[in-house]
Short mmCIF file of C-alpha atoms in Angstrom, two decimals:
data_model
loop_
_atom_site.label_atom_id
_atom_site.label_comp_id
_atom_site.label_asym_id
_atom_site.label_seq_id
_atom_site.Cartn_x
_atom_site.Cartn_y
_atom_site.Cartn_z
CA MET A 521 40.22 -12.30 4.64
CA VAL A 522 38.01 -9.27 4.27
CA SER A 523 40.15 -5.99 3.91
CA GLN A 524 39.77 -3.27 6.42
CA ALA A 525 38.24 -0.90 3.73
CA ARG A 526 35.61 -3.55 2.93
CA LYS A 527 34.71 -3.98 6.61
CA SER A 528 34.16 -0.23 7.05
CA GLU A 529 31.45 -0.47 4.32
CA LEU A 530 29.67 -3.43 6.00
CA LEU A 531 26.34 -2.70 7.74
CA PHE A 532 27.25 -5.31 10.34
CA SER A 533 29.67 -8.06 11.17
CA GLY A 534 29.24 -11.12 13.30
CA SER A 535 26.01 -12.56 14.53
CA ASP A 536 25.19 -10.27 17.48
CA TRP A 537 22.75 -7.51 17.03
CA ASP A 538 21.71 -4.28 18.82
CA PHE A 539 19.28 -1.51 18.11
CA ASN A 540 21.79 0.67 16.38
CA LYS A 541 22.45 -2.21 13.87
CA LEU A 542 18.83 -2.81 13.45
CA SER A 543 18.19 0.74 12.62
CA ARG A 544 21.08 1.08 10.25
CA VAL A 545 20.08 -2.02 8.27
CA TYR A 546 16.45 -0.90 8.13
CA ASP A 547 17.37 2.47 6.66
CA GLU A 548 19.65 0.87 4.07
CA ILE A 549 16.94 -1.70 3.12
CA GLU A 550 14.10 0.75 2.96
CA ALA A 551 16.18 3.22 0.70
CA ILE A 552 16.93 0.37 -1.81
CA GLY A 553 13.40 -0.97 -1.66
CA LEU A 554 11.88 2.36 -2.29
CA GLU A 555 14.38 3.45 -4.97
CA GLU A 556 15.00 0.10 -6.74
CA LEU A 557 11.78 -1.77 -6.45
CA ARG A 558 9.56 1.34 -6.19
CA LEU A 559 7.72 -0.10 -3.06
CA ASP A 560 5.08 1.92 -1.33
CA ILE A 561 4.89 1.16 2.35
CA TYR A 562 3.28 2.09 5.72
CA PRO A 563 5.53 3.64 8.36
CA VAL A 564 7.16 0.90 10.28
CA GLN A 565 7.23 0.04 14.05
CA MET A 566 9.66 -2.75 14.91
CA GLU A 567 9.53 -4.52 18.17
CA VAL A 568 11.92 -7.34 19.48
CA ILE A 569 10.00 -10.01 21.48
CA SER A 570 10.97 -13.23 23.22
CA SER A 571 9.91 -16.74 22.20
CA GLU A 572 7.11 -16.82 24.83
CA GLN A 573 5.62 -13.53 23.53
CA MET A 574 5.72 -14.98 20.10
CA LEU A 575 3.84 -18.06 21.24
CA ASP A 576 1.34 -15.60 22.86
CA ALA A 577 0.91 -13.84 19.58
CA TYR A 578 0.38 -17.30 17.91
CA SER A 579 -2.52 -17.95 20.38
CA SER A 580 -4.33 -14.68 19.71
CA VAL A 581 -4.35 -15.02 15.93
CA GLY A 582 -1.29 -12.89 15.60
CA MET A 583 -2.82 -9.60 16.96
CA PRO A 584 -1.01 -7.43 19.38
CA LEU A 585 -4.17 -6.59 21.30
CA MET A 586 -6.77 -9.21 21.85
CA TYR A 587 -9.66 -10.08 24.17
CA ARG A 588 -9.44 -12.98 26.52
CA HIS A 589 -10.81 -16.41 25.53
CA TRP A 590 -10.19 -19.82 26.77
CA SER A 591 -9.33 -21.04 23.19
CA PHE A 592 -6.41 -18.70 23.02
CA GLY A 593 -4.91 -20.31 26.18
CA LYS A 594 -5.57 -23.66 24.76
CA HIS A 595 -3.62 -22.83 21.59
CA PHE A 596 -0.82 -21.23 23.61
CA LEU A 597 -0.32 -24.55 25.54
CA TYR A 598 -0.41 -26.56 22.51
CA ASN A 599 2.10 -24.52 20.57
CA GLU A 600 4.51 -24.33 23.57
CA LEU A 601 4.44 -27.97 24.07
CA LEU A 602 5.35 -28.65 20.37
CA TYR A 603 8.04 -25.85 20.61
CA ARG A 604 9.59 -27.16 23.80
CA LYS A 605 9.80 -30.68 22.38
CA GLY A 606 11.44 -29.45 19.22
CA ALA A 607 8.42 -30.74 17.06
CA ARG A 608 7.81 -27.17 15.72
CA GLY A 609 9.87 -24.09 15.31
CA LEU A 610 8.60 -20.41 15.66
CA ALA A 611 8.33 -17.81 12.91
CA TYR A 612 11.46 -15.56 12.74
CA GLU A 613 9.03 -12.51 12.54
CA LEU A 614 5.40 -11.54 12.77
CA VAL A 615 3.93 -8.63 10.77
CA ILE A 616 0.52 -6.85 11.53
CA ASN A 617 -1.44 -5.20 8.64
CA SER A 618 -1.81 -1.82 10.35
CA ASN A 619 -0.80 1.80 10.02
CA PRO A 620 1.99 1.94 11.29
CA CYS A 621 2.87 -1.47 10.22
CA ILE A 622 4.05 -3.40 13.28
CA VAL A 623 6.90 -6.00 12.79
CA TYR A 624 7.86 -8.24 15.67
CA LEU A 625 11.38 -9.62 15.52
CA MET A 626 12.59 -12.70 17.50
CA GLU A 627 15.37 -11.77 19.89
CA GLU A 628 16.87 -15.17 19.26
CA ASN A 629 17.64 -14.11 15.65
CA THR A 630 21.18 -13.43 14.47
CA MET A 631 21.94 -10.05 12.89
CA ALA A 632 21.98 -11.64 9.42
CA LEU A 633 18.53 -13.21 10.13
CA GLN A 634 17.19 -9.85 11.41
CA ALA A 635 18.26 -8.27 8.23
CA LEU A 636 16.41 -10.90 6.25
CA VAL A 637 13.14 -10.85 8.04
CA THR A 638 13.08 -7.02 8.16
CA ALA A 639 13.17 -6.91 4.32
CA HIS A 640 10.74 -9.81 4.18
CA ALA A 641 8.11 -8.22 6.67
CA ALA A 642 8.81 -4.54 6.94
CA LEU A 643 9.20 -4.08 3.18
CA GLY A 644 7.49 -6.97 1.33
CA HIS A 645 4.54 -7.71 3.41
CA ASN A 646 4.08 -4.00 4.10
CA HIS A 647 3.92 -3.09 0.50
CA PHE A 648 1.41 -5.87 -0.16
CA PHE A 649 -0.76 -4.80 2.76
CA LYS A 650 -0.91 -1.22 1.63
CA ASN A 651 -1.48 -1.62 -2.16
CA ASN A 652 -3.42 -4.88 -2.71
CA HIS A 653 -6.94 -4.10 -3.76
CA LEU A 654 -8.43 -6.72 -1.24
CA PHE A 655 -6.70 -5.18 1.76
CA ARG A 656 -7.73 -1.74 0.57
CA GLN A 657 -11.24 -2.87 -0.07
CA TRP A 658 -11.82 -4.81 3.14
CA THR A 659 -9.43 -3.55 5.93
CA ASP A 660 -8.78 -0.32 7.68
CA ALA A 661 -5.08 -0.41 8.47
CA GLY A 662 -5.29 3.03 10.20
CA GLY A 663 -8.19 1.87 12.68
CA ILE A 664 -7.65 -1.70 13.39
CA LEU A 665 -5.26 -1.14 16.44
CA SER A 666 -7.67 1.21 18.06
CA TYR A 667 -10.68 -1.10 17.47
CA LEU A 668 -8.78 -3.97 18.96
CA ASP A 669 -8.12 -1.86 21.97
CA PHE A 670 -11.78 -1.04 22.21
CA ALA A 671 -12.75 -4.63 21.67
CA LYS A 672 -10.52 -5.85 24.57
CA SER A 673 -11.63 -3.26 27.08
CA TYR A 674 -15.20 -3.66 26.16
CA ILE A 675 -15.26 -7.48 26.55
CA ALA A 676 -13.38 -7.17 29.88
CA ARG A 677 -16.12 -4.74 31.08
CA CYS A 678 -18.75 -7.21 29.94
CA GLU A 679 -17.03 -10.03 31.87
CA GLU A 680 -17.24 -7.81 35.14
CA ARG A 681 -20.85 -6.83 34.55
CA HIS A 682 -22.37 -9.99 33.25
CA GLY A 683 -19.89 -12.66 34.32
CA LEU A 684 -17.19 -14.75 32.65
CA ALA A 685 -19.55 -17.61 31.76
CA ALA A 686 -22.18 -15.58 29.98
CA VAL A 687 -19.50 -13.68 27.99
CA GLU A 688 -17.75 -16.90 26.99
CA ALA A 689 -20.98 -18.57 25.97
CA ILE A 690 -21.46 -15.79 23.32
CA LEU A 691 -17.92 -15.76 22.20
CA ASP A 692 -17.97 -19.58 21.74
CA SER A 693 -21.00 -19.27 19.42
CA ALA A 694 -19.58 -16.36 17.55
CA HIS A 695 -16.17 -18.10 17.12
CA ALA A 696 -17.88 -21.19 15.76
CA LEU A 697 -19.50 -19.08 12.97
CA MET A 698 -16.35 -17.03 12.00
CA GLU A 699 -15.85 -18.78 8.82
CA GLN A 700 -19.48 -17.90 7.79
CA GLY A 701 -19.23 -14.56 9.35
CA VAL A 702 -17.77 -12.54 6.28
CA PHE A 703 -19.09 -10.71 3.30
CA ARG A 704 -17.40 -11.98 0.08
CA TYR A 705 -18.82 -9.18 -2.03
CA HIS A 706 -19.25 -5.48 -1.34
CA ARG A 707 -22.85 -4.54 -1.14
CA PRO A 708 -24.30 -1.38 -2.80
CA PRO A 709 -24.94 1.47 -0.30
CA LYS A 710 -28.48 1.58 1.14
CA LEU A 711 -30.74 4.24 -0.47
CA SER A 712 -31.77 7.06 1.59
CA SER A 713 -35.54 7.57 2.38
CA GLU A 714 -35.68 10.36 -0.38
CA GLN A 715 -34.08 7.96 -2.94
CA GLN A 716 -36.57 5.34 -1.86
CA ARG A 717 -39.55 7.79 -2.36
CA GLU A 718 -38.12 8.85 -5.72
CA GLY A 719 -37.83 5.21 -6.91
CA LEU A 720 -41.44 4.48 -5.82
CA ARG A 721 -42.67 7.54 -7.64
CA GLU A 722 -40.98 6.42 -10.90
CA ARG A 723 -42.42 2.97 -10.56
CA LEU A 724 -45.97 4.21 -10.16
CA GLU A 725 -45.48 6.56 -13.13
CA TYR A 726 -44.25 3.61 -15.18
CA GLU A 727 -47.18 1.49 -14.18
CA GLU A 728 -49.60 4.33 -15.25
CA ARG A 729 -48.05 4.76 -18.62
CA SER A 730 -48.02 0.92 -19.31
CA TYR A 731 -51.67 0.38 -17.96
CA ASN A 732 -54.03 -1.14 -20.53
CA ASP A 733 -57.67 -0.45 -19.96
CA LEU A 734 -58.73 -3.66 -21.74
CA TRP A 735 -57.59 -5.52 -18.59
CA ARG A 736 -60.48 -3.94 -16.75
CA THR A 737 -63.16 -5.77 -18.95
CA LEU A 738 -61.73 -9.29 -17.93
CA PRO A 739 -63.94 -11.18 -15.43
CA PRO A 740 -62.41 -11.73 -11.99
CA SER A 741 -60.32 -14.91 -11.73
CA GLN A 742 -61.79 -17.85 -9.83
CA ASP A 743 -58.38 -19.60 -9.60
CA SER A 744 -58.18 -21.42 -6.32
CA GLY A 745 -54.47 -20.63 -6.33
CA ASN A 746 -54.96 -16.99 -5.39
CA THR A 747 -54.19 -17.94 -1.65
CA GLU A 748 -51.04 -19.65 -2.51
CA THR A 749 -50.00 -16.64 -4.79
CA SER A 750 -50.68 -14.32 -1.93
CA GLU A 751 -48.60 -16.42 0.35
CA ASP A 752 -45.76 -16.50 -2.18
CA ASP A 753 -46.04 -12.74 -2.54
CA GLY A 754 -45.87 -12.44 1.23
CA ALA A 755 -42.83 -14.50 1.56
CA ALA A 756 -41.08 -12.63 -1.27
CA GLU A 757 -41.78 -9.36 0.48
CA ARG A 758 -40.60 -10.69 3.78
CA LYS A 759 -37.31 -11.81 2.23
CA LYS A 760 -36.96 -8.63 0.44
CA SER A 761 -37.41 -6.62 3.64
CA LEU A 762 -34.65 -8.93 5.42
CA ASN A 763 -32.39 -8.77 2.40
CA LEU A 764 -32.46 -12.54 1.92
CA PRO A 765 -30.70 -14.80 1.09
CA GLU A 766 -27.84 -13.75 3.39
CA GLU A 767 -24.43 -15.39 3.36
CA ASN A 768 -22.96 -13.57 6.39
CA LEU A 769 -24.56 -15.47 9.38
CA LEU A 770 -22.97 -13.39 12.01
CA TYR A 771 -24.19 -10.16 10.38
CA PHE A 772 -27.81 -11.61 10.16
CA LEU A 773 -27.74 -12.81 13.71
CA GLU A 774 -26.41 -9.56 15.05
CA LYS A 775 -29.06 -7.46 13.18
CA ASN A 776 -32.10 -9.71 13.57
CA SER A 777 -31.87 -11.89 16.65
CA LEU A 778 -34.70 -11.16 18.99
CA VAL A 779 -32.89 -12.69 22.12
CA LEU A 780 -29.64 -10.91 22.03
CA GLU A 781 -29.20 -8.06 24.39
CA PRO A 782 -27.22 -4.97 23.21
CA TRP A 783 -23.93 -6.12 24.86
CA GLN A 784 -24.27 -9.49 23.31
CA ARG A 785 -24.86 -7.95 19.85
CA GLU A 786 -21.78 -5.77 20.23
CA ILE A 787 -19.64 -8.97 21.01
CA VAL A 788 -21.01 -10.71 17.95
CA ARG A 789 -20.29 -7.61 15.82
CA ILE A 790 -16.54 -7.59 17.30
CA VAL A 791 -16.06 -11.10 16.29
CA ARG A 792 -17.47 -10.47 12.78
CA VAL A 793 -15.27 -7.29 12.26
CA ILE A 794 -12.22 -9.44 13.12
CA ALA A 795 -13.28 -12.30 10.85
CA GLN A 796 -13.68 -9.85 8.04
CA TYR A 797 -10.28 -8.31 8.65
CA PHE A 798 -8.58 -11.65 8.13
CA TYR A 799 -10.65 -12.52 5.10
CA PRO A 800 -8.16 -11.01 2.47
CA GLN A 801 -5.26 -12.89 3.98
CA ARG A 802 -6.92 -16.32 3.24
CA GLN A 803 -7.35 -15.32 -0.31
CA THR A 804 -3.70 -13.99 -0.84
CA GLN A 805 -1.40 -16.36 0.94
CA VAL A 806 0.62 -17.29 -2.25
CA MET A 807 0.93 -13.81 -3.47
CA ASN A 808 1.49 -12.19 -0.02
CA GLU A 809 4.31 -14.70 0.91
CA GLY A 810 5.54 -14.67 -2.50
CA CYS A 811 5.82 -10.94 -2.62
CA ALA A 812 7.67 -10.75 0.76
CA THR A 813 10.07 -13.62 -0.29
CA PHE A 814 10.88 -12.06 -3.66
CA VAL A 815 11.50 -8.78 -2.02
CA HIS A 816 13.78 -10.06 0.72
CA TYR A 817 15.65 -12.23 -1.84
CA THR A 818 16.18 -9.40 -4.16
CA LEU A 819 17.16 -6.79 -1.61
CA MET A 820 19.51 -9.16 0.14
CA ASN A 821 21.32 -9.84 -3.21
CA MET A 822 21.48 -5.99 -3.81
CA LEU A 823 23.09 -5.51 -0.42
CA PHE A 824 25.75 -8.11 -1.12
CA ASP A 825 26.40 -6.89 -4.65
CA ARG A 826 26.98 -3.44 -3.14
CA GLY A 827 29.30 -4.74 -0.47
CA ARG A 828 27.00 -3.91 2.45
CA ILE A 829 26.95 -7.47 3.79
CA ASN A 830 29.83 -9.99 3.82
CA GLU A 831 29.98 -13.57 2.45
CA GLY A 832 29.24 -15.10 5.78
CA ALA A 833 26.04 -13.31 6.33
CA MET A 834 24.98 -13.99 2.84
CA LEU A 835 25.53 -17.65 3.28
CA GLU A 836 23.44 -17.63 6.40
CA ILE A 837 20.72 -15.62 4.58
CA LEU A 838 20.67 -18.07 1.73
CA ARG A 839 20.42 -21.07 3.96
CA ASN A 840 17.37 -19.54 5.83
CA HIS A 841 15.94 -18.52 2.48
CA SER A 842 16.25 -22.09 1.16
CA ASN A 843 14.49 -23.41 4.22
CA VAL A 844 11.64 -21.10 3.79
CA VAL A 845 11.10 -22.10 0.07
CA PHE A 846 11.86 -25.75 0.40
CA GLN A 847 9.06 -27.82 -1.48
CA PRO A 848 9.06 -31.51 -0.46
CA ALA A 849 8.30 -34.11 -3.12
CA TYR A 850 4.89 -35.81 -3.12
CA ASP A 851 6.27 -38.84 -1.67
CA ASP A 852 8.35 -37.08 1.10
CA PRO A 853 6.96 -37.67 4.66
CA ARG A 854 7.13 -33.90 5.07
CA PHE A 855 4.77 -33.28 2.17
CA SER A 856 1.61 -31.40 3.13
CA GLY A 857 0.75 -29.64 -0.08
CA ILE A 858 2.27 -26.89 -2.18
CA ASN A 859 4.38 -24.38 -0.26
CA PRO A 860 2.98 -20.85 -0.78
CA TYR A 861 6.44 -19.32 -0.29
CA ALA A 862 8.00 -21.45 -3.11
CA LEU A 863 5.10 -21.14 -5.55
CA GLY A 864 4.85 -17.44 -5.14
CA LEU A 865 8.46 -16.81 -5.42
CA ASP A 866 8.79 -18.94 -8.56
CA MET A 867 5.94 -17.17 -10.25
CA MET A 868 7.30 -13.84 -9.56
CA GLN A 869 10.79 -14.46 -10.73
CA ASP A 870 8.96 -16.20 -13.77
CA ILE A 871 7.26 -12.71 -14.42
CA GLN A 872 10.70 -11.11 -14.15
CA ARG A 873 12.07 -13.52 -16.61
CA ILE A 874 9.12 -13.19 -19.13
CA SER A 875 9.48 -9.40 -18.86
CA THR A 876 13.21 -9.42 -19.81
CA GLU A 877 14.17 -12.64 -21.59
CA PRO A 878 10.93 -14.00 -22.99
CA THR A 879 10.86 -17.19 -25.24
CA ALA A 880 8.59 -17.63 -28.31
CA GLU A 881 6.26 -19.55 -26.11
CA ASP A 882 6.09 -16.75 -23.43
CA ARG A 883 5.22 -14.26 -26.22
CA ASP A 884 2.22 -16.43 -27.28
CA TRP A 885 1.05 -16.94 -23.68
CA PHE A 886 1.88 -13.47 -22.23
CA PRO A 887 1.68 -10.93 -25.17
CA ASP A 888 0.99 -8.04 -22.76
CA ILE A 889 4.13 -8.43 -20.67
CA ALA A 890 6.64 -10.60 -22.61
CA GLY A 891 9.72 -8.47 -23.38
CA ARG A 892 8.35 -5.39 -21.87
CA GLY A 893 11.59 -4.88 -20.10
CA ASP A 894 10.44 -3.18 -16.93
CA TRP A 895 9.56 -6.19 -14.72
CA ARG A 896 8.97 -3.76 -11.67
CA ASP A 897 5.86 -2.43 -13.22
CA ASN A 898 4.49 -5.90 -14.19
CA LEU A 899 5.06 -7.12 -10.52
CA LEU A 900 3.65 -3.98 -8.99
CA ASP A 901 0.56 -4.31 -11.10
CA ALA A 902 0.12 -7.99 -10.27
CA TRP A 903 0.58 -7.31 -6.45
CA ALA A 904 -1.89 -4.65 -6.54
CA ASN A 905 -4.83 -6.14 -8.65
CA HIS A 906 -4.92 -9.93 -7.94
CA ARG A 907 -5.68 -12.61 -5.48
CA ASP A 908 -4.20 -16.09 -5.47
CA GLU A 909 -7.02 -17.52 -7.72
CA SER A 910 -6.74 -14.81 -10.46
CA PHE A 911 -3.02 -14.54 -10.08
CA ILE A 912 -2.42 -18.20 -10.86
CA ARG A 913 -5.06 -18.15 -13.66
CA GLN A 914 -3.33 -15.30 -15.39
CA TYR A 915 0.39 -15.75 -14.77
CA LEU A 916 1.16 -19.52 -14.28
CA SER A 917 3.31 -20.25 -17.34
CA PRO A 918 4.01 -23.40 -19.20
CA THR A 919 7.61 -23.05 -18.13
CA LEU A 920 6.80 -23.23 -14.48
CA ILE A 921 4.16 -26.04 -14.99
CA ARG A 922 7.06 -28.11 -16.38
CA LYS A 923 9.46 -27.12 -13.70
CA TRP A 924 6.88 -28.13 -10.93
CA ARG A 925 5.90 -31.27 -13.10
CA LEU A 926 2.25 -30.41 -12.42
CA PHE A 927 -0.53 -32.49 -13.99
CA VAL A 928 -4.22 -33.14 -13.28
CA LEU A 929 -5.71 -36.36 -12.06
CA ALA A 930 -9.43 -37.09 -12.52
CA ASP A 931 -10.86 -39.04 -9.66
CA GLY A 932 -14.23 -40.45 -10.18
CA ALA A 933 -16.08 -41.85 -7.18
CA ASP A 934 -17.39 -44.79 -9.18
CA GLU A 935 -14.20 -45.46 -11.20
CA PRO A 936 -11.64 -48.08 -9.91
CA HIS A 937 -8.63 -46.12 -11.27
CA TYR A 938 -7.31 -42.54 -11.53
CA GLU A 939 -7.27 -41.00 -14.95
CA VAL A 940 -4.37 -38.54 -15.86
CA ALA A 941 -6.65 -35.94 -17.47
CA SER A 942 -4.26 -33.12 -18.30
CA ILE A 943 -0.52 -33.58 -19.49
CA HIS A 944 2.06 -31.18 -20.77
CA ASN A 945 0.57 -29.96 -24.02
CA GLU A 946 -1.32 -26.83 -25.08
CA ARG A 947 -4.69 -27.94 -23.84
CA GLY A 948 -3.26 -29.65 -20.80
CA TYR A 949 -1.41 -26.45 -19.64
CA ARG A 950 -4.56 -24.51 -19.49
CA LYS A 951 -6.47 -27.14 -17.77
CA ILE A 952 -3.68 -27.57 -15.26
CA ARG A 953 -3.61 -23.75 -14.50
CA SER A 954 -7.24 -23.56 -14.20
CA ALA A 955 -7.56 -26.50 -11.88
CA LEU A 956 -4.58 -25.14 -9.67
CA ALA A 957 -6.40 -21.71 -9.65
CA ARG A 958 -9.62 -23.20 -8.57
CA SER A 959 -7.96 -24.84 -5.67
CA TYR A 960 -7.09 -21.31 -4.38
CA ASP A 961 -10.47 -20.00 -4.74
CA VAL A 962 -11.79 -19.53 -1.14
CA GLY A 963 -15.28 -18.89 -2.21
CA ALA A 964 -15.49 -22.16 -4.14
CA SER A 965 -13.83 -24.32 -1.31
CA ARG A 966 -15.93 -22.82 1.46
CA PRO A 967 -19.31 -24.31 2.19
CA ASP A 968 -22.00 -22.13 0.71
CA ILE A 969 -24.51 -21.71 3.56
CA GLN A 970 -26.93 -19.08 3.58
CA VAL A 971 -30.08 -17.81 5.47
CA ILE A 972 -32.92 -18.20 3.08
CA ASP A 973 -36.04 -17.49 5.09
CA VAL A 974 -37.43 -16.63 8.56
CA ASP A 975 -40.92 -15.44 9.65
CA LEU A 976 -40.29 -12.90 12.41
CA LEU A 977 -44.04 -12.47 13.06
CA GLY A 978 -44.68 -16.15 12.98
CA ASP A 979 -42.84 -19.25 14.37
CA ARG A 980 -39.49 -17.43 13.99
CA HIS A 981 -38.00 -20.58 12.48
CA LEU A 982 -34.68 -19.77 10.94
CA ARG A 983 -34.09 -21.64 7.65
CA LEU A 984 -30.65 -22.22 6.36
CA GLN A 985 -29.59 -23.75 3.01
CA HIS A 986 -26.30 -25.47 2.10
CA MET A 987 -25.63 -25.74 -1.54
CA VAL A 988 -23.85 -29.05 -1.95
CA LYS A 989 -21.13 -29.12 -4.58
CA ASP A 990 -19.67 -32.39 -6.06
CA GLY A 991 -21.63 -34.37 -3.50
CA ILE A 992 -19.47 -33.11 -0.56
CA MET A 993 -21.69 -33.00 2.47
CA LEU A 994 -20.93 -31.29 5.80
CA ASP A 995 -19.42 -33.41 8.74
CA GLY A 996 -22.29 -34.47 10.79
CA GLU A 997 -20.59 -33.85 14.19
CA SER A 998 -19.31 -30.45 13.41
CA ARG A 999 -22.68 -29.56 11.54
CA ASP A 1000 -24.76 -30.33 14.63
CA ALA A 1001 -22.44 -28.43 17.02
CA THR A 1002 -22.60 -25.35 14.68
CA LEU A 1003 -26.32 -25.51 14.49
CA ARG A 1004 -26.53 -25.58 18.38
CA HIS A 1005 -24.37 -22.41 18.36
CA ILE A 1006 -26.72 -20.62 15.88
CA ARG A 1007 -29.69 -21.74 17.96
CA ASN A 1008 -27.93 -20.13 20.95
CA LEU A 1009 -27.61 -16.77 19.22
CA TRP A 1010 -31.05 -17.05 17.42
CA GLY A 1011 -33.18 -18.27 20.39
CA TYR A 1012 -35.46 -20.33 18.15
CA ASP A 1013 -35.68 -23.42 16.01
CA VAL A 1014 -32.93 -23.49 13.18
CA SER A 1015 -32.96 -25.95 10.32
CA LEU A 1016 -30.33 -26.63 7.63
CA ALA A 1017 -31.37 -28.00 4.38
CA ALA A 1018 -28.71 -29.68 2.07
CA ILE A 1019 -29.52 -28.93 -1.62
CA ASP A 1020 -27.67 -30.42 -4.63
CA ALA A 1021 -26.14 -27.49 -6.46
CA GLY A 1022 -26.60 -29.30 -9.77
CA THR A 1023 -30.00 -30.70 -9.70
CA GLY A 1024 -31.71 -28.61 -6.84
CA ALA A 1025 -32.83 -31.85 -5.14
CA MET A 1026 -32.99 -31.80 -1.26
CA LEU A 1027 -30.43 -34.27 0.04
CA SER A 1028 -31.15 -33.89 3.82
CA GLU A 1029 -32.50 -31.46 6.38
CA ARG A 1030 -31.43 -31.16 10.06
CA TRP A 1031 -33.31 -29.32 12.81
CA THR A 1032 -32.03 -28.14 16.24
CA LYS A 1033 -34.93 -29.67 17.91
CA GLU A 1034 -33.69 -33.01 16.75
CA LEU A 1035 -30.31 -32.53 18.38
#
């Protein structure tokens, strides 16, 4: 029996919620998060939505404002069917990387669950969005909502002016290239015309200083390869003027296609901007979810220790928390890979342990943070400066490798058996950590396809190149479909050559005129 004095200190009792309770819980959670965990967050805008609205958000890639496209309706019907049949649940919340940070809460949630997801999204995800270097580098949290509003209204006007079918054709082709429509690395700023002239002047002065008059006495070359050299120089100059090779296919098509009208270029640009906006999220799933899970688990325990939530609410919170971080075994029918919530939380709690109670092994592996004491600084630094691949490569400890029972299997295509290549010893730990980190490297796992050449004054044949790693070729059906979409945006012949990344040998070449 909870005493009357204890009840008066509680933020809420019972499962029912109202907006006053939500506001009171958020204020308490925010105060503890900012003071105890030293979080730095955007202002928060919380909205309560129904299950149908959550399904609608699912279909439009989680954005509150989105243009119309038939694929969104298809996703809505698919997710709705699974939800109605009980084959799939819905997220308890949805959070948008924007300023203010928008958090959607399900109206079906109990009050305890609303408190949990508020800490998870409004504090954990919010802090990560605002402070991680990838999000700071690639996204504009303050401008994304206004840009989506512009995109939605612009595409609606295009549908009215040019017809639904014409707009959908461009969107279909642009959506097919979204995975290849991002910049993986920042480019240096373009030189101004004055800087270009200054660079040319410096090069001419250098050539004059280094000129040797003895070269004038040599007879003119009769080499028949002069024509070939001239052609090579012309190709090199052409590639330089187009900034080739180019990894961002949507960007290249938007800037250089000779058949796209201005409104079509703008639609391609809209899809490209949205693809770039989501690029950091693909690289930080373990860190992002791990940060949010660590924050909600820590804050909920602090609330309970301070007597702000009762035992019943805490039991419900722990049950939902356990569901989120559940990791099925490899032989469990539910196994689909490593749960990013579980791995992220374990690694962050491990950093906390290493900072305060390190073992001798921890001191050898992590001399910079072991025994440092202030685990908050270590976590804040990791959240700000890493992505999944670098985070695992730097912070996955032998203790956690043993807990997860990780090892490396070597699978040779020409070998009849698997080989256990790395086990739990000093060398094995490093290989296991490196192998797991590589599996989270988006750049390594995504097909490396680039525009390598095109003669805009000639046949305008667009040449693409796929660097094949480990003999993994593209699926033929999806490859051909994507080439047709590129042909639709380019307007002329397109070819894709598969080149072995190790030897440089050409493995295959596919032309759109063959499709």
